[in-house]
Amino acid sequence: MANPKTKSHHSLGGEDDPDSTESRWVFQEDEDPSEIEDFDAADLRHQSMFDSDDEDNAEQRLVRTGPRIDSFDVEALEVPGAHRNDYEDVSVGKGILLAFQTLGVVFGDVGTSPLYTFSVMFRKAPIKGNEDILGALSLVLYTLILIPLVKYVLVVLWANDDGEGGTFALYSLICRNAKVSLLPNQLRSDARISSFRLKVPSPELERSLKIKERLETSVTLKKILLLFVLAGISMVMANGVVTPAMSVLSSLNGLKVGVDAIKQDEVVMISVACLVILFSVQKYGTSKVGLAVGPALFIWFCSLAGIGIFNLVKYDSSVLRAFNPIHIYYFFARNSTKAWYSLGGCLLCATGSEAMFADLCYFSVQSVQLTFVFLVLPCLLLGYLGQAAYLMENHADAGNAFYSSVPSGAFWPTFLIANIAALIASRAMTTATFSCIKQSAALGCFPRLKIIHTSRKFMGQIYIPVINWFLLAVSLVLVCSISSIDEIGNAYGIAELGVMMMTTILVTLVMLLIWQIHIIVVLSFAVVFLGLELTFFSSVLWSVTDGSWIILVFAVIMFFIMFVWNYGSKLKYETEVKQKLSMDLMRELGCNLGTIRAPGIGLLYNELVKGIPGIFGHFLTTLPAVHSMIIFVSIKYVPVPMVPQSERFLFRRVCQRSYHIFRCIARYGYKDVRKENHQTFEQLLMESLEKFIRREAQERSLESEGDDDTDSEDEYSGSRVLIAPNGSVYSLGVPLLADFNDTTIPIPNFEASTSEEANPESPKPPVLDAEQSLERELSFIRKAKESGVVYLLGHGDIRARKDSWFIKKLIINYFYAFLRKNCRSGITNLSVPHSHMMQVGMTYMV
């Protein structure tokens, strides 16, 4: 059931680059022609160009295709290097700058962990003797080696999605290899995007294929996988709140060591001021800020190493014995329950590991790995060894171990650089939060927000104003309400462990489904790291009543927002699919669609990727006339980081040629930048449309010649295939469009009478020559363009039926409606004048 509503609105645009000339291997699928409903029955001959409603039952065969001739690009990205690796073939100077940026963006969080790790550990498990210090140090050393180094640097970083890291990058990687997305807008043509890089099935992949089949056939597993992903993203956002609070507050605690008169309240007020400054400069971008703070963080790591070496030489170098893991056993034997409590503090040495993965989109895997192994890890190990050496002779200073271990002459310079490093650490997690939210919004799991691209050189660097100020507000509340380092540290551990466990689960699935490595290796990874993280998690959960429950509540709220948005978006799309117009109705209306075809072009924006959107019927009944040419434009995000410009847009004809209706599917990756201008969009759209029609005529001519030579060709074959002597299979003619049999129907002039065009008794004109027919249609398109382009925006709302469950009514009618009303509309990205835009809305009962 749908209710129409009409109103004006803002709009959207795009820009371009033509077709790819590269050939590549793709799956060719044999499908039932009866499944195709977008086109007339006479147009089925070349049905390989069209999408069927049932793509899962198609038989696949691998063929090498010719150049793509159904794609065109309507977006000229203004970001240089949008589809290439900007970090390849760099000079020595650029390499040094890149290393500094890597420090400033990726390693700030993990680099500041020495400020608070031992302090939190020894507050939960007070020192009884030097053996406790060795045991705690051994715990920290092996936690650093196992989680940041082995798990993330050596394993997880390789599970990136074409350079993109984070929880949603893992999810998109899984979605690309198995149909596990709950949103039913997948097209077979998406798998032909070169970024997909699917493997060819073989007997060796039997286990992987079984897992794939199980995932694709079980709705329950799909939902569980999505819930894991949403839980991971909510924990990333919780990290974005607690990381600034913990880093800044712990770094400023040094004031109580340097100035006796400073109290905790003064430290909290200074922390608030620093947080406000930190989030205020976030808008200046990662490359600018990263380059500025990179040298500062380099000095910080060198300071950690220098202070550590000084303390080792001055106090007690015997702490090197902590590399023997037997001291971990002694630590638990002496302290039992208190040692278990201290695990929550020990985990803090690994905070920032997830930020390394989430911020990977800014740098290459090798640059992050080399920087961590040869600079970050050695400096951290020396820093912890130095603190332990100092504490061997100064047990009373365990409450503020870092600043107490700093030599008196270097205290204030170290304090200054520590605070700069803390601000950098906060930025690293905030940047990771921005990246994850952009990915989740692109894949339909988070409300649309304004996203600002802060770099014209590196397209992955973004800033989200609403999230930035929201994180600031919650961080201030956390600092003012929970000023204890212990309680904030416990909240920090909950947020960090939550996303770590989700990453372990998803990477395990990637190993099974995509990497296809030995099952023993996969089980070892899952058991070791998931077991380790669950042990840490049990420790922090035991102290959740101390105040760290606030971060759990925040994560639950964010999880609920994402779940409601995804659930509502899925219901809305499924309802639009059910409400789409049938081809029988289009045939009954005729080429004039039962109304007046006024000169001009109408671009109808709608989310539907197959079929004629039902909202088009409301345009027909609401408006006194429709444009002489209609193009259905669907902006679709596919589970790849970027869609190459040459493969971004599919442009196809809907109905017979005399209808002048086309479909344009704009495919974007979750990392793609959209710089759109409606004037450029219109110009490039027309150029691409003319190219498309010329190639259609050329293809139809070639197919006609082929029919004269070969009568035995299958009527419904999608393309002719040649088997080369070497066994390669080549597609000889990937057809552009169906071989329309309506060439005798003239293209109506703008001045022609509607009734005369629709009169079935009108005498048919003589058959036009193919070239004349082509020129007539091109002339028609140019005249329509001269008459103007109007953006027709189809807006759909959903309401729960009266007989629905109460919870469904609450979620759809109130929560989802509130989010949809207050989120950023898709049309706000466009610069279309109000006079060129019209919106018609429908309310669907679900």
mmCIF file of N, CA and C in Angstrom, residues 129-139 141-142 312 316-328 330 385 388-389 392:
data_model
loop_
_atom_site.group_PDB
_atom_site.id
_atom_site.type_symbol
_atom_site.label_atom_id
_atom_site.label_comp_id
_atom_site.label_asym_id
_atom_site.label_seq_id
_atom_site.Cartn_x
_atom_site.Cartn_y
_atom_site.Cartn_z
ATOM 1 N N GLY A 129 56.813 -7.810 46.104
ATOM 2 C CA GLY A 129 58.238 -8.089 45.995
ATOM 3 C C GLY A 129 58.671 -7.932 44.557
ATOM 4 N N ASN A 130 59.972 -8.025 44.324
ATOM 5 C CA ASN A 130 60.515 -7.844 42.982
ATOM 6 C C ASN A 130 60.013 -8.894 41.994
ATOM 7 N N GLU A 131 59.664 -10.067 42.516
ATOM 8 C CA GLU A 131 59.153 -11.116 41.638
ATOM 9 C C GLU A 131 57.834 -10.691 40.988
ATOM 10 N N ASP A 132 57.026 -9.879 41.712
ATOM 11 C CA ASP A 132 55.778 -9.374 41.133
ATOM 12 C C ASP A 132 56.056 -8.434 39.965
ATOM 13 N N ILE A 133 57.122 -7.646 40.095
ATOM 14 C CA ILE A 133 57.475 -6.724 39.012
ATOM 15 C C ILE A 133 57.913 -7.514 37.783
ATOM 16 N N LEU A 134 58.712 -8.553 37.997
ATOM 17 C CA LEU A 134 59.151 -9.373 36.871
ATOM 18 C C LEU A 134 57.960 -10.071 36.213
ATOM 19 N N GLY A 135 57.036 -10.563 37.036
ATOM 20 C CA GLY A 135 55.868 -11.246 36.486
ATOM 21 C C GLY A 135 54.985 -10.305 35.676
ATOM 22 N N ALA A 136 54.735 -9.093 36.209
ATOM 23 C CA ALA A 136 53.924 -8.117 35.478
ATOM 24 C C ALA A 136 54.620 -7.693 34.191
ATOM 25 N N LEU A 137 55.954 -7.498 34.256
ATOM 26 C CA LEU A 137 56.710 -7.118 33.070
ATOM 27 C C LEU A 137 56.656 -8.223 32.025
ATOM 28 N N SER A 138 56.771 -9.468 32.460
ATOM 29 C CA SER A 138 56.709 -10.583 31.516
ATOM 30 C C SER A 138 55.340 -10.649 30.838
ATOM 31 N N LEU A 139 54.271 -10.399 31.592
ATOM 32 C CA LEU A 139 52.924 -10.346 31.020
ATOM 33 C C LEU A 139 52.837 -9.284 29.935
ATOM 34 N N LEU A 141 55.326 -7.858 28.205
ATOM 35 C CA LEU A 141 56.189 -8.143 27.057
ATOM 36 C C LEU A 141 55.520 -9.130 26.096
ATOM 37 N N TYR A 142 54.953 -10.206 26.651
ATOM 38 C CA TYR A 142 54.370 -11.218 25.774
ATOM 39 C C TYR A 142 53.005 -10.802 25.230
ATOM 40 N N LEU A 312 67.688 1.073 32.864
ATOM 41 C CA LEU A 312 68.287 -0.254 32.897
ATOM 42 C C LEU A 312 69.727 -0.197 33.399
ATOM 43 N N ASP A 316 68.510 -1.579 37.542
ATOM 44 C CA ASP A 316 68.583 -3.035 37.631
ATOM 45 C C ASP A 316 68.360 -3.656 36.252
ATOM 46 N N SER A 317 69.428 -4.079 35.631
ATOM 47 C CA SER A 317 69.306 -4.703 34.304
ATOM 48 C C SER A 317 68.829 -6.148 34.383
ATOM 49 N N SER A 318 68.670 -6.662 35.593
ATOM 50 C CA SER A 318 68.223 -8.051 35.738
ATOM 51 C C SER A 318 66.767 -8.235 35.312
ATOM 52 N N VAL A 319 66.041 -7.150 35.040
ATOM 53 C CA VAL A 319 64.654 -7.277 34.587
ATOM 54 C C VAL A 319 64.580 -7.932 33.213
ATOM 55 N N LEU A 320 65.735 -8.036 32.538
ATOM 56 C CA LEU A 320 65.735 -8.736 31.252
ATOM 57 C C LEU A 320 65.337 -10.200 31.411
ATOM 58 N N ARG A 321 65.386 -10.705 32.661
ATOM 59 C CA ARG A 321 64.932 -12.064 32.914
ATOM 60 C C ARG A 321 63.448 -12.242 32.627
ATOM 61 N N ALA A 322 62.700 -11.135 32.517
ATOM 62 C CA ALA A 322 61.253 -11.201 32.295
ATOM 63 C C ALA A 322 60.915 -11.808 30.932
ATOM 64 N N PHE A 323 61.894 -11.908 30.036
ATOM 65 C CA PHE A 323 61.627 -12.572 28.764
ATOM 66 C C PHE A 323 61.399 -14.072 28.946
ATOM 67 N N ASN A 324 61.731 -14.574 30.123
ATOM 68 C CA ASN A 324 61.404 -15.962 30.454
ATOM 69 C C ASN A 324 59.953 -16.019 30.939
ATOM 70 N N PRO A 325 59.050 -16.689 30.207
ATOM 71 C CA PRO A 325 57.630 -16.664 30.577
ATOM 72 C C PRO A 325 57.311 -17.375 31.886
ATOM 73 N N ILE A 326 58.280 -18.037 32.506
ATOM 74 C CA ILE A 326 58.003 -18.703 33.778
ATOM 75 C C ILE A 326 57.603 -17.704 34.846
ATOM 76 N N HIS A 327 58.043 -16.457 34.677
ATOM 77 C CA HIS A 327 57.714 -15.429 35.670
ATOM 78 C C HIS A 327 56.223 -15.086 35.636
ATOM 79 N N ILE A 328 55.550 -15.325 34.525
ATOM 80 C CA ILE A 328 54.094 -15.137 34.479
ATOM 81 C C ILE A 328 53.421 -16.140 35.408
ATOM 82 N N TYR A 330 54.807 -17.556 38.076
ATOM 83 C CA TYR A 330 55.102 -17.153 39.448
ATOM 84 C C TYR A 330 54.202 -15.991 39.879
ATOM 85 N N LEU A 385 60.826 -2.047 29.994
ATOM 86 C CA LEU A 385 61.956 -2.596 30.747
ATOM 87 C C LEU A 385 62.552 -1.541 31.678
ATOM 88 N N ALA A 388 60.266 -0.996 34.706
ATOM 89 C CA ALA A 388 60.384 -2.111 35.640
ATOM 90 C C ALA A 388 61.699 -2.037 36.417
ATOM 91 N N ALA A 389 62.797 -1.656 35.734
ATOM 92 C CA ALA A 389 64.085 -1.520 36.413
ATOM 93 C C ALA A 389 64.008 -0.461 37.507
ATOM 94 N N MET A 392 62.042 -1.739 40.593
ATOM 95 C CA MET A 392 62.739 -2.747 41.401
ATOM 96 C C MET A 392 63.327 -2.119 42.659
#
